[in-house]
CSV table of C-alpha atoms in Angstrom, one decimal:
chain,number,residue,atom,x,y,z
A,1,MET,CA,-0.1,-0.1,0.0
A,2,HIS,CA,1.3,3.5,-1.0
A,3,HIS,CA,2.5,5.4,2.1
A,4,VAL,CA,1.0,8.9,2.3
A,5,PRO,CA,3.6,10.9,4.3
A,6,THR,CA,2.5,12.8,7.3
A,7,LEU,CA,3.0,16.5,8.2
A,8,ALA,CA,5.3,15.4,11.1
A,9,GLU,CA,7.7,13.4,8.5
A,10,LEU,CA,7.7,16.4,6.0
A,11,ILE,CA,8.4,19.3,8.3
A,12,PRO,CA,11.9,18.3,9.4
A,13,ARG,CA,12.6,17.2,5.8
A,14,TYR,CA,11.4,20.4,4.1
A,15,VAL,CA,10.3,23.1,6.2
A,16,THR,CA,12.8,23.6,9.2
A,17,PRO,CA,16.1,22.8,7.7
A,18,GLY,CA,18.3,26.0,8.1
A,19,ARG,CA,15.2,27.8,9.3
A,20,ARG,CA,14.0,27.6,5.6
A,21,TYR,CA,10.5,28.8,6.3
A,22,LEU,CA,11.7,32.0,8.1
A,23,ARG,CA,14.2,32.9,5.6
A,24,LEU,CA,11.9,32.6,2.4
A,25,GLY,CA,10.8,36.1,1.5
A,26,GLY,CA,12.1,39.6,2.2
A,27,GLY,CA,14.9,38.5,4.4
A,28,LEU,CA,16.8,37.0,1.4
A,29,VAL,CA,17.4,40.5,-0.1
A,30,ARG,CA,18.9,42.1,3.0
A,31,PRO,CA,22.4,43.4,2.4
A,32,GLU,CA,23.9,41.5,5.3
A,33,VAL,CA,22.9,38.1,3.8
A,34,THR,CA,26.0,36.4,2.7
A,35,ASP,CA,24.9,33.0,1.9
A,36,ARG,CA,22.1,33.7,-0.5
A,37,ALA,CA,23.5,31.6,-3.3
A,38,ALA,CA,24.0,28.6,-1.2
A,39,PHE,CA,20.6,29.0,0.3
A,40,LEU,CA,18.9,29.3,-3.1
A,41,ARG,CA,20.8,26.1,-4.3
A,42,GLU,CA,19.6,24.1,-1.3
A,43,LEU,CA,16.0,25.5,-1.9
A,44,ALA,CA,16.3,24.1,-5.5
A,45,GLU,CA,17.5,20.8,-4.3
A,46,ALA,CA,14.6,20.5,-1.8
A,47,ALA,CA,12.1,21.7,-4.4
A,48,ALA,CA,13.2,19.1,-6.9
A,49,ARG,CA,13.1,16.4,-4.3
A,50,ILE,CA,9.7,16.9,-2.9
A,51,THR,CA,6.9,14.9,-4.7
A,52,ASP,CA,3.4,16.3,-5.6
A,53,THR,CA,2.0,14.1,-3.0
A,54,GLU,CA,4.3,15.7,-0.4
A,55,LEU,CA,3.5,19.2,-1.7
A,56,GLY,CA,-0.2,18.5,-1.4
A,57,VAL,CA,0.1,17.5,2.2
A,58,LEU,CA,2.0,20.7,3.0
A,59,LEU,CA,-0.6,22.8,1.4
A,60,ASP,CA,-3.6,20.9,2.6
A,61,ASP,CA,-2.7,20.0,6.2
A,62,GLY,CA,0.0,22.6,7.1
A,63,GLY,CA,0.0,25.8,8.8
A,64,TRP,CA,1.4,29.1,7.5
A,65,ARG,CA,5.1,27.7,7.8
A,66,GLU,CA,4.3,24.7,5.7
A,67,ARG,CA,2.3,26.5,3.1
A,68,LYS,CA,4.7,29.3,2.8
A,69,THR,CA,7.5,26.8,1.9
A,70,ALA,CA,5.4,24.8,-0.3
A,71,ALA,CA,4.4,27.9,-2.3
A,72,TRP,CA,8.0,28.7,-2.8
A,73,PHE,CA,8.6,25.1,-4.0
A,74,VAL,CA,5.9,25.7,-6.5
A,75,ALA,CA,7.5,29.1,-7.6
A,76,VAL,CA,10.9,27.4,-8.1
A,77,THR,CA,9.7,24.2,-10.0
A,78,GLY,CA,6.8,25.9,-11.9
A,79,ARG,CA,4.3,23.2,-10.9
A,80,ALA,CA,1.2,24.6,-12.4
A,81,ARG,CA,-1.0,21.9,-11.2
A,82,PHE,CA,-0.9,23.6,-7.8
A,83,ARG,CA,-2.2,26.8,-9.2
A,84,GLY,CA,-5.9,26.2,-8.0
A,85,ASN,CA,-4.6,25.1,-4.4
A,86,LEU,CA,-2.7,28.4,-4.1
A,87,GLY,CA,-5.6,30.5,-5.5
A,88,ASP,CA,-7.9,28.8,-3.1
A,89,LEU,CA,-5.7,29.3,-0.1
A,90,LEU,CA,-5.2,33.0,-1.0
A,91,LEU,CA,-8.8,33.5,-1.3
A,92,ALA,CA,-9.5,31.8,2.0
A,93,SER,CA,-7.1,34.3,3.6
A,94,GLU,CA,-7.1,32.3,6.9
A,95,GLY,CA,-4.3,34.5,8.3
A,96,PRO,CA,-1.1,36.4,7.7
A,97,TYR,CA,2.4,35.2,6.7
A,98,ALA,CA,1.6,32.8,3.9
A,99,GLY,CA,-0.3,35.0,1.4
A,100,ARG,CA,2.8,36.8,0.2
A,101,ALA,CA,4.3,33.4,-0.9
A,102,TYR,CA,1.1,32.5,-2.7
A,103,CYS,CA,1.4,35.7,-4.7
A,104,VAL,CA,5.1,35.0,-5.5
A,105,ALA,CA,4.2,31.4,-6.7
A,106,LEU,CA,1.2,32.7,-8.8
A,107,THR,CA,3.3,35.4,-10.4
A,108,SER,CA,6.1,33.0,-11.0
A,109,LEU,CA,3.7,30.6,-12.9
A,110,GLY,CA,2.8,33.8,-14.9
A,111,THR,CA,-0.4,33.1,-16.9
A,112,GLU,CA,-3.8,34.7,-17.2
A,113,ALA,CA,-5.2,31.9,-15.1
A,114,ASP,CA,-2.8,33.0,-12.2
A,115,ALA,CA,-3.9,36.7,-12.8
A,116,ALA,CA,-7.5,35.6,-12.3
A,117,HIS,CA,-6.8,34.2,-8.9
A,118,LEU,CA,-5.2,37.5,-7.8
A,119,ILE,CA,-8.2,39.5,-9.3
A,120,ALA,CA,-10.6,37.4,-7.3
A,121,TYR,CA,-8.6,38.0,-4.1
A,122,LEU,CA,-8.6,41.8,-4.7
A,123,ASP,CA,-12.2,42.1,-5.5
A,124,ARG,CA,-13.0,40.3,-2.2
A,125,TYR,CA,-10.4,41.7,0.3
A,126,LEU,CA,-10.1,45.2,-1.0
A,127,LEU,CA,-13.5,45.5,0.6
A,128,ARG,CA,-12.1,44.2,3.9
A,129,PRO,CA,-9.7,46.7,5.5
A,130,ASP,CA,-10.3,44.9,8.8
A,131,LEU,CA,-8.3,41.9,7.2
A,132,ASP,CA,-5.2,43.8,6.2
A,133,TYR,CA,-2.9,40.9,5.2
A,134,ASP,CA,-1.9,40.7,1.6
A,135,GLN,CA,-3.7,43.3,-0.4
A,136,ALA,CA,-0.6,45.2,-1.4
A,137,GLU,CA,1.3,42.0,-2.3
A,138,ALA,CA,-1.6,40.8,-4.4
A,139,LEU,CA,-1.9,44.0,-6.2
A,140,GLY,CA,1.9,44.1,-6.7
A,141,ALA,CA,1.7,40.6,-8.2
A,142,LEU,CA,-1.1,41.5,-10.5
A,143,LEU,CA,1.0,44.5,-11.7
A,144,CYS,CA,3.9,42.2,-12.3
A,145,LEU,CA,1.7,39.9,-14.4
A,146,ASP,CA,0.2,42.9,-16.3
A,147,GLU,CA,3.7,44.0,-17.3
A,148,ALA,CA,4.8,40.4,-18.3
A,149,LEU,CA,1.5,39.6,-20.2
A,150,GLY,CA,0.8,43.0,-21.7
A,151,THR,CA,-2.5,43.2,-19.9
A,152,GLY,CA,-4.2,45.9,-17.8
A,153,HIS,CA,-6.0,43.9,-15.1
A,154,ALA,CA,-4.7,46.1,-12.3
A,155,ALA,CA,-5.8,49.4,-13.8
A,156,ARG,CA,-9.4,49.4,-12.4
A,157,PHE,CA,-8.1,49.0,-8.8
A,158,VAL,CA,-5.6,51.9,-9.0
A,159,GLU,CA,-7.6,54.4,-10.9
A,160,PRO,CA,-8.4,57.6,-8.9
A,161,ASP,CA,-11.4,56.2,-7.2
A,162,GLY,CA,-10.5,52.6,-7.5
A,163,LEU,CA,-10.9,49.9,-4.9
A,164,TRP,CA,-7.3,50.2,-3.8
A,165,TRP,CA,-7.6,53.8,-2.7
A,166,GLN,CA,-10.9,53.1,-1.0
A,167,PHE,CA,-9.1,50.2,0.9
A,168,CYS,CA,-6.3,52.6,1.9
A,169,ALA,CA,-8.8,55.3,3.1
A,170,ALA,CA,-10.6,52.8,5.2
A,171,LEU,CA,-7.6,51.3,7.2
A,172,PRO,CA,-7.3,52.0,10.8
A,173,VAL,CA,-5.3,55.1,11.7
A,174,GLY,CA,-1.5,54.3,11.8
A,175,ALA,CA,-1.9,51.2,9.4
A,176,VAL,CA,0.8,51.3,6.8
A,177,VAL,CA,0.6,49.6,3.4
A,178,PRO,CA,3.3,49.8,0.7
A,179,PRO,CA,2.3,51.7,-2.4
A,180,PRO,CA,1.4,49.6,-5.5
A,181,GLN,CA,4.8,50.2,-7.3
A,182,GLU,CA,6.7,49.5,-4.2
A,183,ALA,CA,4.8,46.1,-3.8
A,184,GLN,CA,5.3,45.3,-7.5
A,185,ARG,CA,9.1,45.9,-7.0
A,186,PHE,CA,9.2,43.6,-4.0
A,187,ILE,CA,7.2,40.8,-5.6
A,188,GLY,CA,9.4,41.2,-8.7
A,189,ARG,CA,12.5,40.7,-6.6
A,190,MET,CA,11.0,37.6,-4.9
A,191,CYS,CA,10.2,36.1,-8.4
A,192,ALA,CA,13.7,36.8,-9.4
A,193,LEU,CA,15.1,35.0,-6.4
A,194,ALA,CA,12.8,31.9,-7.3
A,195,GLY,CA,14.1,32.2,-10.8
A,196,GLU,CA,17.7,32.1,-9.5
A,197,SER,CA,17.0,29.2,-7.5
A,198,ALA,CA,15.5,27.3,-10.4
A,199,LEU,CA,18.7,27.7,-12.3
A,200,TRP,CA,20.1,25.0,-9.9
A,201,LEU,CA,17.4,22.5,-10.9
A,202,THR,CA,18.9,19.4,-12.5
């Protein structure tokens, strides 16, 4: 009988080595990081090794650490079959920390189908300033895809009275969200790191 791996087996194998789950994301672009190339190579080796079944377990059963790591594996390996899983998790928006990684993965996959998931998220969550998690990243991701695909999906969100500005105006006092272009640059840098890691795939 085929053995379905458990979360407990997969976490030490894929999520926690070298504190991988913590380092994936903005921390990788800090100037003081000296082992970026080695980290990206190890990420590629793990991404190549993990099976679709194991990835499914991380996404279906995991918390934010497991899902964040799995999304980066999808970004590095381009496994488009997980597009729907990532889109569903983004739309469920169960909490902070992993959504940014879903945005990176969808942008890395890079098609109209990926843009559709980001649009669905923005249409729902730009109306929810009380759930301020990943709106800027999703908009930044959509702007990246617009640039890559020659589309204009993000335009209606950022026009003068678009949903983005309504969302910003409704945020609690003191809440800070990055402007769309800054979020686009950030997602672009994360996708570039995923692409750099992918160069190590054998």
